Coordinates of C-alpha atoms in Angstrom, one line a residue:
X1 CA 101.9 48.7 159.3
X2 CA 98.2 47.8 159.6
X3 CA 96.4 47.0 156.3
X4 CA 94.6 49.8 154.6
X5 CA 90.8 49.6 154.3
X6 CA 88.6 50.6 151.6
X7 CA 88.0 54.4 151.5
X8 CA 91.3 55.2 153.2
X9 CA 93.9 57.4 151.5
X10 CA 96.1 56.0 148.7
X11 CA 99.0 58.4 148.2
X12 CA 100.5 56.6 145.2
X13 CA 97.1 56.2 143.5
X14 CA 96.1 59.8 144.3
X15 CA 99.4 61.1 142.8
X16 CA 98.9 59.1 139.6
X17 CA 95.3 60.4 139.3
X18 CA 96.5 64.0 139.9
X19 CA 99.3 63.8 137.3
X20 CA 96.9 62.1 134.8
X21 CA 94.4 64.9 135.0
X22 CA 97.1 67.6 135.1
X23 CA 98.5 66.3 131.8
X24 CA 95.0 66.2 130.3
X25 CA 94.4 69.9 131.3
X26 CA 97.8 71.0 129.9
X27 CA 97.1 69.2 126.6
X28 CA 93.7 70.9 126.5
X29 CA 95.3 74.3 127.1
X30 CA 97.8 73.6 124.3
X31 CA 94.9 72.8 122.0
X32 CA 93.2 76.1 122.8
X33 CA 96.4 78.0 122.4
X34 CA 97.1 76.4 119.0
X35 CA 93.5 77.2 117.8
X36 CA 93.5 80.9 118.8
X37 CA 97.0 82.2 119.7
X38 CA 100.0 80.2 118.5
X39 CA 100.6 78.2 115.3
X40 CA 100.5 74.4 115.6
X41 CA 104.2 73.8 114.8
X42 CA 105.3 75.4 118.1
X43 CA 102.9 73.4 120.2
X44 CA 102.8 69.9 118.6
X45 CA 106.1 68.7 120.1
X46 CA 105.4 69.9 123.7
X47 CA 101.9 68.4 123.6
X48 CA 103.4 65.1 122.3
X49 CA 106.0 65.1 125.1
X50 CA 103.3 65.7 127.7
X51 CA 101.6 62.5 126.5
X52 CA 104.7 60.3 126.8
X53 CA 104.1 59.4 130.5
X54 CA 100.5 58.5 129.9
X55 CA 101.0 54.8 128.7
X56 CA 103.3 54.1 131.7
X57 CA 100.8 55.7 134.1
X58 CA 98.0 53.7 132.6
X59 CA 100.0 50.5 133.0
X60 CA 100.8 51.3 136.6
X61 CA 97.2 52.1 137.4
X62 CA 95.7 49.0 135.8
X63 CA 98.5 46.8 137.2
X64 CA 97.6 47.9 140.7
X65 CA 93.9 47.6 140.0
X66 CA 94.3 44.0 138.7
X67 CA 95.6 42.9 142.0
X68 CA 92.5 41.9 144.0
X69 CA 93.9 43.0 147.4
X70 CA 94.9 46.4 146.1
X71 CA 91.6 46.8 144.3
X72 CA 89.7 46.1 147.5
X73 CA 91.8 48.8 149.2
X74 CA 91.6 51.4 146.5
X75 CA 89.7 54.6 147.2
X76 CA 86.8 55.9 145.2
X77 CA 89.0 58.2 143.1
X78 CA 90.9 55.2 141.8
X79 CA 87.7 53.3 141.0
X80 CA 86.4 56.5 139.2
X81 CA 89.5 56.9 137.1
X82 CA 89.6 53.2 136.1
X83 CA 86.0 53.4 135.1
X84 CA 86.6 56.4 133.0
X85 CA 89.6 54.8 131.3
X86 CA 87.4 51.9 130.3
X87 CA 84.3 53.8 129.3
X88 CA 85.8 56.8 127.4
X89 CA 87.4 54.7 124.6
X90 CA 84.1 52.7 124.2
X91 CA 82.1 56.0 123.9
X92 CA 84.7 57.4 121.4
X93 CA 84.3 54.4 119.2
X94 CA 80.5 54.3 119.5
X95 CA 79.8 58.0 119.0
X96 CA 80.4 58.1 115.2
X97 CA 78.2 55.0 114.8
X98 CA 75.3 56.2 116.9
X99 CA 75.4 59.8 115.8
X100 CA 74.6 60.6 112.2
X101 CA 77.7 62.3 110.9
X102 CA 75.9 63.5 107.8
X103 CA 74.5 66.4 109.9
X104 CA 77.8 68.2 109.3
X105 CA 78.5 67.2 105.7
X106 CA 77.0 70.5 104.5
X107 CA 79.7 72.3 106.5
X108 CA 82.5 70.2 105.0
X109 CA 81.0 70.6 101.5
X110 CA 81.0 74.4 101.8
X111 CA 84.5 74.5 103.4
X112 CA 85.8 72.3 100.6
X113 CA 84.3 74.6 98.0
X114 CA 85.8 77.6 99.7
X115 CA 89.3 76.0 99.8
X116 CA 89.2 74.9 96.2
X117 CA 87.5 77.9 94.6
X118 CA 88.4 81.2 96.4
X119 CA 91.8 82.7 95.8
X120 CA 94.3 82.0 98.6
X121 CA 95.1 85.7 98.9
X122 CA 91.5 86.7 99.4
X123 CA 90.3 88.1 102.7
X124 CA 87.4 85.9 104.0
X125 CA 85.1 86.5 106.9
X126 CA 83.7 83.4 108.7
X127 CA 81.0 83.7 111.2
X128 CA 81.7 80.2 112.6
X129 CA 84.9 78.5 113.5
X130 CA 83.9 75.1 112.1
X131 CA 83.8 76.3 108.5
X132 CA 87.2 78.0 108.9
X133 CA 88.6 74.8 110.4
X134 CA 87.4 72.5 107.6
X135 CA 88.5 75.0 105.0
X136 CA 92.0 74.8 106.4
X137 CA 92.0 78.5 107.3
X138 CA 93.5 77.9 110.7
X139 CA 94.9 81.4 111.2
X140 CA 91.7 83.1 110.3
X141 CA 90.0 84.3 113.6
X142 CA 87.4 86.6 112.0
X143 CA 84.6 84.5 113.6
X144 CA 85.6 86.2 116.9
X145 CA 83.8 89.3 115.6
X146 CA 80.1 89.5 114.9
X147 CA 78.4 91.8 112.4
X148 CA 74.8 92.6 111.8
X149 CA 74.8 92.9 108.0
X150 CA 76.9 92.2 104.9
X151 CA 77.4 95.9 104.7
X152 CA 79.2 95.9 108.0
X153 CA 81.4 92.9 106.9
X154 CA 82.3 94.7 103.7
X155 CA 83.3 97.9 105.6
X156 CA 86.0 95.8 107.3
X157 CA 87.6 95.2 103.9
X158 CA 86.5 91.5 103.6
X159 CA 86.2 90.3 100.0
X160 CA 84.1 87.2 100.9
X161 CA 81.7 86.3 103.7
X162 CA 81.1 82.6 104.5
X163 CA 78.0 82.5 106.8
X164 CA 76.7 79.5 108.7
X165 CA 73.1 80.2 109.5
X166 CA 71.2 77.6 111.5
X167 CA 67.5 77.4 111.0
X168 CA 65.8 80.3 112.8
X169 CA 69.1 82.2 113.3
X170 CA 71.5 84.2 111.3
X171 CA 71.1 87.3 109.1
X172 CA 67.6 88.2 107.8
X173 CA 66.9 88.9 104.1
X174 CA 67.2 92.6 104.8
X175 CA 70.6 92.2 106.3
X176 CA 71.9 90.2 103.3
X177 CA 72.3 93.3 101.2
X178 CA 75.1 95.6 100.0
X179 CA 74.4 99.2 99.4
X180 CA 70.7 98.5 99.6
X181 CA 70.8 95.8 97.0
X182 CA 70.0 92.2 97.9
X183 CA 73.1 90.0 97.4
X184 CA 72.7 86.5 96.1
X185 CA 75.1 83.8 97.4
X186 CA 77.7 82.5 94.9
X187 CA 77.5 79.2 96.7
X188 CA 75.0 77.6 99.1
X189 CA 74.6 74.3 100.8
X190 CA 71.7 73.1 103.1
X191 CA 71.4 70.1 105.4
X192 CA 68.2 68.2 106.2
X193 CA 67.5 70.4 109.2
X194 CA 67.5 73.5 107.2
X195 CA 70.9 74.8 108.3
X196 CA 72.7 76.8 105.6
X197 CA 76.2 77.7 104.7
X198 CA 76.3 80.5 102.1
X199 CA 79.2 82.3 100.5
X200 CA 78.9 85.9 99.4
X201 CA 81.2 88.0 97.2
X202 CA 81.5 91.4 98.7
X203 CA 84.1 93.0 96.4

């Protein structure tokens, strides 16, 4: 058969690329499902099994790409995938170094306090999923509902409210009251940007 030229179809390469992205999408869907619908123990093994073919596919893609003749005949999709394979790990390593991770320390601090201090049996409302995640309260999906005041949260039989209020957003002073009385936070932490996580006892 006549040699393939750059830009022509590459059935094997295209199939590898399609399977690679399909596995990535499935793992992402499993992650979403575990966060909002199903507990982790039911999803960990299927997600792990989906990742088993990835090293073999990666080896196949890079082996084909190392061959100068095959590399010159590869289509743009193969070049794009190989570029992503090389760039993404570098970015993953560089991101924590470049970005100041201290910006979220106040969230971890508040979540740690909640986990250590509040009774395990208490009903807690979180207005942000990050705090619930760091507190280890993985099955608490209260952040899916929004309320306009502490009174509204209390009416839903929550004993505690953990509120992440970024500067310029969140509940006003008037809304931070129960039965008309201003309620002081039992714990509060602030970051350098003025973002606050405050914990309120409602019952």
